[in-house]
mmCIF file of C-alpha atoms in Angstrom:
data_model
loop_
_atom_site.group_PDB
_atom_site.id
_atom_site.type_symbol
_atom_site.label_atom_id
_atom_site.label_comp_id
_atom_site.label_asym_id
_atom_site.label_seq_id
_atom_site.Cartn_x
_atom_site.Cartn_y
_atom_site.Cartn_z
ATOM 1 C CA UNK A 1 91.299 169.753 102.005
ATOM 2 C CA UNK A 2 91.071 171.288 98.154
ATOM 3 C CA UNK A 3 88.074 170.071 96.627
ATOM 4 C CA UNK A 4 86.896 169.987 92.755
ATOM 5 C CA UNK A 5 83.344 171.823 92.613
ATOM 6 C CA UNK A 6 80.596 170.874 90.364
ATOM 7 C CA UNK A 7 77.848 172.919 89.511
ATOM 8 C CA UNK A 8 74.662 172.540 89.039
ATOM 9 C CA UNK A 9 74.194 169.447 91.415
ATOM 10 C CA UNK A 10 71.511 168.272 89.463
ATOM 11 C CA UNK A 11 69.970 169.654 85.993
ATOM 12 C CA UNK A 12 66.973 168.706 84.190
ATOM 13 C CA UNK A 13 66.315 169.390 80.651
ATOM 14 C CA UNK A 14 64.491 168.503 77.162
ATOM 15 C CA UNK A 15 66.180 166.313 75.046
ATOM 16 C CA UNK A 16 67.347 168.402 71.893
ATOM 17 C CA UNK A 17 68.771 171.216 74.532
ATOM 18 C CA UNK A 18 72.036 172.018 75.159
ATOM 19 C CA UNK A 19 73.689 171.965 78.578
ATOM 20 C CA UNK A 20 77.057 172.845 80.121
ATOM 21 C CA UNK A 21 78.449 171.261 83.324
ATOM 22 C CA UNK A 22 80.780 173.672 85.188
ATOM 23 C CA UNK A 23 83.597 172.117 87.089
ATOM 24 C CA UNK A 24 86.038 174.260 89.392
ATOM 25 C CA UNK A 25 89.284 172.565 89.206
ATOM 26 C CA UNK A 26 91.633 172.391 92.305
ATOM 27 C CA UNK A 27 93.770 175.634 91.847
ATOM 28 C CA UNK A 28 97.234 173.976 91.375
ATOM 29 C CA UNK A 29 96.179 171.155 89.294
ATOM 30 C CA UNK A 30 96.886 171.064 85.621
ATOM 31 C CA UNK A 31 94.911 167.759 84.257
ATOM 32 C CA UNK A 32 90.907 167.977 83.876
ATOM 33 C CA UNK A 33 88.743 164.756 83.274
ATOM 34 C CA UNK A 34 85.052 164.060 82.879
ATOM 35 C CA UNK A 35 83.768 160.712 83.930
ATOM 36 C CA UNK A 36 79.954 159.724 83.472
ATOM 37 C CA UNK A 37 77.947 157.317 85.391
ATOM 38 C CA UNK A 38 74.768 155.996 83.743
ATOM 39 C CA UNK A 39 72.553 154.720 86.593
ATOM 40 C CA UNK A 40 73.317 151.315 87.361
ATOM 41 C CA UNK A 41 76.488 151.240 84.728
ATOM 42 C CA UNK A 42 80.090 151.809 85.689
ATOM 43 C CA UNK A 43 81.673 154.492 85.371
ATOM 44 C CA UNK A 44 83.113 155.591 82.401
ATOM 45 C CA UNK A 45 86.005 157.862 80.932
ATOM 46 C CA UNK A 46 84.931 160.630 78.585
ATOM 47 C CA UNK A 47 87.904 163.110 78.716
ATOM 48 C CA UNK A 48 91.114 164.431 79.494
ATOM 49 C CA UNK A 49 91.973 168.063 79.090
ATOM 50 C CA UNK A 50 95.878 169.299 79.413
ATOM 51 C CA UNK A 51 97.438 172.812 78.453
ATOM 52 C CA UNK A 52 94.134 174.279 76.845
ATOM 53 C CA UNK A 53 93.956 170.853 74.563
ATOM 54 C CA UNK A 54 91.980 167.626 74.839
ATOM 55 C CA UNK A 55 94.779 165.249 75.538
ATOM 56 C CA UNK A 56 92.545 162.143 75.056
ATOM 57 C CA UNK A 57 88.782 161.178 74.876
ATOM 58 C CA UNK A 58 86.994 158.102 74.350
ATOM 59 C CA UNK A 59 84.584 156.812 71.878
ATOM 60 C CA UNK A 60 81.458 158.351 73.511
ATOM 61 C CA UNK A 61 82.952 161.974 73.485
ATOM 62 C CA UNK A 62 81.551 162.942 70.171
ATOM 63 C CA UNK A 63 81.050 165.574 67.811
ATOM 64 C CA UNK A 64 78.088 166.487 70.502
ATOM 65 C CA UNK A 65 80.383 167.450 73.287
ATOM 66 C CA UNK A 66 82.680 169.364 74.125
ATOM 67 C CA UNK A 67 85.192 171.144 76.581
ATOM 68 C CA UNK A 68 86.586 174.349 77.494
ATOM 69 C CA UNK A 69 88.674 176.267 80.189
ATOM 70 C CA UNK A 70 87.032 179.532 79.340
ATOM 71 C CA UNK A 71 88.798 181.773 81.973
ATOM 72 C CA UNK A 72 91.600 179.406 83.362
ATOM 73 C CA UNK A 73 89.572 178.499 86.568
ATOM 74 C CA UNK A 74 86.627 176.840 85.417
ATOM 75 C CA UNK A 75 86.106 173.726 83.240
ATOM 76 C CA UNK A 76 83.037 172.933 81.005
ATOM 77 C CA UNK A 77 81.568 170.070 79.142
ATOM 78 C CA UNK A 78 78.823 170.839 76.987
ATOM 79 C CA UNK A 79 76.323 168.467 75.430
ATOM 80 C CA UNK A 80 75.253 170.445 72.185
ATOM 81 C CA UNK A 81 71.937 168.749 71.603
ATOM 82 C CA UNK A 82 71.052 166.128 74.397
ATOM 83 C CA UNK A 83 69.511 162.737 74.081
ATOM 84 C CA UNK A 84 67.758 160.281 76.498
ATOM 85 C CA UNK A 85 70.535 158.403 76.966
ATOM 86 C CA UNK A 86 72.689 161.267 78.108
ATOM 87 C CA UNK A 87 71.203 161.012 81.675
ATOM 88 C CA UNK A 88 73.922 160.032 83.739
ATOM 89 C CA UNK A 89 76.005 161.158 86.469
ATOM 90 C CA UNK A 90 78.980 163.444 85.501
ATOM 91 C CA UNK A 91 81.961 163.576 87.340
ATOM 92 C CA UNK A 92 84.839 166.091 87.007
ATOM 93 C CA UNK A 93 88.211 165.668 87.930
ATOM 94 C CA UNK A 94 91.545 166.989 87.893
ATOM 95 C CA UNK A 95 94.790 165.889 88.997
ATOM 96 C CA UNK A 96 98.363 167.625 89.554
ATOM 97 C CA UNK A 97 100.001 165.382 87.770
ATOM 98 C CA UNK A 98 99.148 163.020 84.871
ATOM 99 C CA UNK A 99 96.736 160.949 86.275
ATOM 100 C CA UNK A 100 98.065 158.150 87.635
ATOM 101 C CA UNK A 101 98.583 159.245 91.197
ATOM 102 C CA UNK A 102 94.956 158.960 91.750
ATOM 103 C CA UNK A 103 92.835 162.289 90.752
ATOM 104 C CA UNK A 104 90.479 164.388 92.814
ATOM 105 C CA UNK A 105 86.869 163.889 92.237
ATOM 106 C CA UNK A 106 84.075 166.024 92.124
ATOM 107 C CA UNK A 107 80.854 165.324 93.633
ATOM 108 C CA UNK A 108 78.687 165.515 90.458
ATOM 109 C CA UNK A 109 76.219 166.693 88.552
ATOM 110 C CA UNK A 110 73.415 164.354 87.990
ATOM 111 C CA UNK A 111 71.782 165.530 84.641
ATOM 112 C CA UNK A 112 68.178 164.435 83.194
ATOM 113 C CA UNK A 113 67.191 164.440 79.743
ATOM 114 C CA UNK A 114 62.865 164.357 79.503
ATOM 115 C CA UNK B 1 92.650 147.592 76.047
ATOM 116 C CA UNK B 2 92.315 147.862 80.073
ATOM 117 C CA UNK B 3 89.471 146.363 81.758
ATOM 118 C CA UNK B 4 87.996 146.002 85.274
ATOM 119 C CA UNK B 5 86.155 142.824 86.837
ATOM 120 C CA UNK B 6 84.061 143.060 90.076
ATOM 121 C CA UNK B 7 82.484 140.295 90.806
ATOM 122 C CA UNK B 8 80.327 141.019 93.946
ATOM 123 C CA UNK B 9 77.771 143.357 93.038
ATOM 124 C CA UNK B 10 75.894 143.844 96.300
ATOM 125 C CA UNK B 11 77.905 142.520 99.599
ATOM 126 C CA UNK B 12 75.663 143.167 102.959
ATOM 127 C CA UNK B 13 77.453 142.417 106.694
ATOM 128 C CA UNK B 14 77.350 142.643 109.970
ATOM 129 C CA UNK B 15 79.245 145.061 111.718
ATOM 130 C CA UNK B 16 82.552 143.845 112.785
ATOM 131 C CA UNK B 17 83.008 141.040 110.004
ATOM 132 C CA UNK B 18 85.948 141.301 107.937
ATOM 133 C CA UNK B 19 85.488 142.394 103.781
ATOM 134 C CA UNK B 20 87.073 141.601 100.788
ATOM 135 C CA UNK B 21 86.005 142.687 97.841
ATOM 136 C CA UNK B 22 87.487 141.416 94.536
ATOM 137 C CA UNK B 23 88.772 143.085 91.865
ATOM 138 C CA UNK B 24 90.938 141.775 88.807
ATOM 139 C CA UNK B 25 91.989 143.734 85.766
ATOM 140 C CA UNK B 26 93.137 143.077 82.150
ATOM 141 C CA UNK B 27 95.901 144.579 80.727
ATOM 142 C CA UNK B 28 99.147 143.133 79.335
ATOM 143 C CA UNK B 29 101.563 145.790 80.800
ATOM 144 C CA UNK B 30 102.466 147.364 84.266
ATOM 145 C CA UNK B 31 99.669 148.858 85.930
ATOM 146 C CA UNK B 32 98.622 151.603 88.369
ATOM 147 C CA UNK B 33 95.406 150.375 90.511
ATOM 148 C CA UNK B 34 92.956 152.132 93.089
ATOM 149 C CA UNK B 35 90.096 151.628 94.684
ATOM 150 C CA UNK B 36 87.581 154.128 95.312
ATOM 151 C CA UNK B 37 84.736 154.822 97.724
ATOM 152 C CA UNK B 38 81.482 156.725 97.206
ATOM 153 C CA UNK B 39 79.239 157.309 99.935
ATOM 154 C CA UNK B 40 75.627 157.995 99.527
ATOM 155 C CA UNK B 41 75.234 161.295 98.243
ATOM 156 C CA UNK B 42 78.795 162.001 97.831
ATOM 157 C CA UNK B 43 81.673 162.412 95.180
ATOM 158 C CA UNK B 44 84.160 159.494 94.372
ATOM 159 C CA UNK B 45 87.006 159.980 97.227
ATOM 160 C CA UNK B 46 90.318 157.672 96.880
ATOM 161 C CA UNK B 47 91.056 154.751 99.304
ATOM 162 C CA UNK B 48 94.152 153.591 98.751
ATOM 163 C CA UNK B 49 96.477 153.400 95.576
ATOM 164 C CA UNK B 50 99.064 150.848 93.795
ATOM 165 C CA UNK B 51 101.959 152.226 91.656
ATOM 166 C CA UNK B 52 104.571 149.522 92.537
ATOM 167 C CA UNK B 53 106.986 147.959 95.694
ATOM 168 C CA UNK B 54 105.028 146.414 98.732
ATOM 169 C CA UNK B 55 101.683 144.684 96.730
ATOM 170 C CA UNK B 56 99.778 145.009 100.422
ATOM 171 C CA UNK B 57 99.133 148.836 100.121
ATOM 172 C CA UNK B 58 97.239 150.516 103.031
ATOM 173 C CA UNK B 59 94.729 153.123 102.617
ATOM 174 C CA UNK B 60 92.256 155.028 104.684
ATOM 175 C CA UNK B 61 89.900 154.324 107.482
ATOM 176 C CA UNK B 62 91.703 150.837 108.141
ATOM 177 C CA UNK B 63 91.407 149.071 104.602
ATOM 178 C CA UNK B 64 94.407 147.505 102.154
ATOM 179 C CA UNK B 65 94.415 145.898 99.428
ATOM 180 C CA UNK B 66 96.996 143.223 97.842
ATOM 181 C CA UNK B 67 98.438 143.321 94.357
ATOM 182 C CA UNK B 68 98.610 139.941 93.319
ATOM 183 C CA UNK B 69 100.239 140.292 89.280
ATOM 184 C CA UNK B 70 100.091 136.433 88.861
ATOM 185 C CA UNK B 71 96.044 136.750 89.255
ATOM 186 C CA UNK B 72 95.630 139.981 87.796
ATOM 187 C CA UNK B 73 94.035 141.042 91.254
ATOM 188 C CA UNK B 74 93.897 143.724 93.709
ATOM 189 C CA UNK B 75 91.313 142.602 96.420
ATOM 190 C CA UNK B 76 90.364 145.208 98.923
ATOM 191 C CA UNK B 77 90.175 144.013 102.416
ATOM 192 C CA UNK B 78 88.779 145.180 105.998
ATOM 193 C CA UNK B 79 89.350 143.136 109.173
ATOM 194 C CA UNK B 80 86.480 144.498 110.658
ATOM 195 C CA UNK B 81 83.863 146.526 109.270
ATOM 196 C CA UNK B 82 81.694 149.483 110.818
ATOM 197 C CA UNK B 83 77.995 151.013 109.934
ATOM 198 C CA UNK B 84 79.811 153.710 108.489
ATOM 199 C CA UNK B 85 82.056 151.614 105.744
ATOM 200 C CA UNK B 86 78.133 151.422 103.914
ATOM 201 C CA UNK B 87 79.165 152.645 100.449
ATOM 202 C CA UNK B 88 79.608 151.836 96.757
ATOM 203 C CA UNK B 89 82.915 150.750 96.391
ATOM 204 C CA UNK B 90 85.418 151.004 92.605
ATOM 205 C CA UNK B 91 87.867 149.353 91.481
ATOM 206 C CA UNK B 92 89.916 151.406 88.864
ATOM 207 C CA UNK B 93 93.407 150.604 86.287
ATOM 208 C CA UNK B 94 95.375 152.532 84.563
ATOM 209 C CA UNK B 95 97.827 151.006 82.666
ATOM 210 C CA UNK B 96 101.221 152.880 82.184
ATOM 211 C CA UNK B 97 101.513 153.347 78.212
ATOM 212 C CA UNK B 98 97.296 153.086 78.118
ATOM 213 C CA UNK B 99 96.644 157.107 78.408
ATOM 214 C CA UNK B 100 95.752 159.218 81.855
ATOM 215 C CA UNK B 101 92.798 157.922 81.937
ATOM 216 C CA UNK B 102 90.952 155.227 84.639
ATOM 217 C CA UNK B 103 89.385 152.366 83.766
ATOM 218 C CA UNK B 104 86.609 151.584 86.592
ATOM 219 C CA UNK B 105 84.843 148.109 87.146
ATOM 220 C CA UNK B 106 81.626 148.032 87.618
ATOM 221 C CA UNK B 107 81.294 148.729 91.599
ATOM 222 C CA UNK B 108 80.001 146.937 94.975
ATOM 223 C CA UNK B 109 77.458 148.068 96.843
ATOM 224 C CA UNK B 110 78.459 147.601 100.413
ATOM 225 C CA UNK B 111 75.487 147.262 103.157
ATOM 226 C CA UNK B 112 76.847 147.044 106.764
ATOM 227 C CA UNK B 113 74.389 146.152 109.260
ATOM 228 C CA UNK B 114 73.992 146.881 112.700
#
């Protein structure tokens, strides 16, 4: 079965650093989403990315992230300058179809901001 | 807005008793619902899915769920439940006319005994 890889599986870094989160979309699919999950916290909606555009983000995606489809296989979100209360669990996920036919999740990339 | 309700945070059983988790939503239009499963260690992996006809939808590994629109809910059910079912379990909406994006309650940890 086609899987959505996430890469690293678990990062570590100093608050004030930036980090990217590398996500390898199912081949065919066309949608791209980041989720986060804060420990204990549900888990929340960040992005959607269509035809090289974000097609809608919510109210925590700000002006210190970002996404990209560099090379049409990958997808990144990068966290410019990272804060302690960035540590959470990101998910990626894409779907072949707007999403609401269920999407494919990745299996995460826990990241911790010291 | 869309919003997701799960009101048993931790459930823990014995093997062979019959589950239902419960799950209601808010949202004043037609919806799309799903619940999801995450295992320990692993990515978010879809269940089942509601988009509309028969409210008793069945998913994988022997659970349903019912759409019940007068209650707002969409409980998740198992007749019988097995060592293996031990997993966090999500609720998610999307509401058609609300954006591609899910909408995920809080979660339930499920503990299956032997």
């Amino acid at each position: 079965e086609p899987e959505v890889t996430q890469t690293p599986s678990h990062q570590v870094t100093q608050m004030g650093q930036e980090v990217i989160l590398r996500c390898v979309p199912i081949s065919n699919h066309l949608y791209f989403y980041w989720y986060r999950q804060i420990l204990g916290q549900k888990v929340e909606f960040l992005v959607s990315f269509y035809n090289n555009e974000i097609s809608e983000k919510s109210e925590i995606f700000d002006d210190q992230f970002s996404v990209e489809r560099p090379d049409g296989s990958n997808f990144t979100l990068k966290i410019r300058s990272t804060k302690l209360e960035d540590s959470a669990m990101y998910f990626c996920a894409s779907s072949a179809v707007r999403g609401n036919y269920g999407y494919t999740f990745g299996s995460g990339t826990r990241l911790t901001v010291v | 807005a869309q919003s997701v309700s799960q009101h048993n945070h931790h459930v823990i059983l014995s093997e062979a008793a019959s589950l239902e988790l419960g799950c209601n939503y808010s949202y004043g239009g037609t919806v799309n619902l799903f619940w999801y499963v995450q295992y320990p260690g692993q990515h978010l992996q879809l269940l089942l899915k509601y988009f509309s006809g028969d409210p008793l939808v069945k998913g994988i590994k022997g659970f349903e769920a019912e759409f019940i629109k007068s209650k707002f809910s969409f409980n998740l059910r198992k007749p019988s439940v097995q060592w293996s079912d031990t997993a966090e379990y999500f609720c998610a909406v999307n509401g058609k006319g609300g954006g591609n994006k899910l909408t995920f309650g809080t979660g339930t940890q499920l503990k299956v005994e032997l």
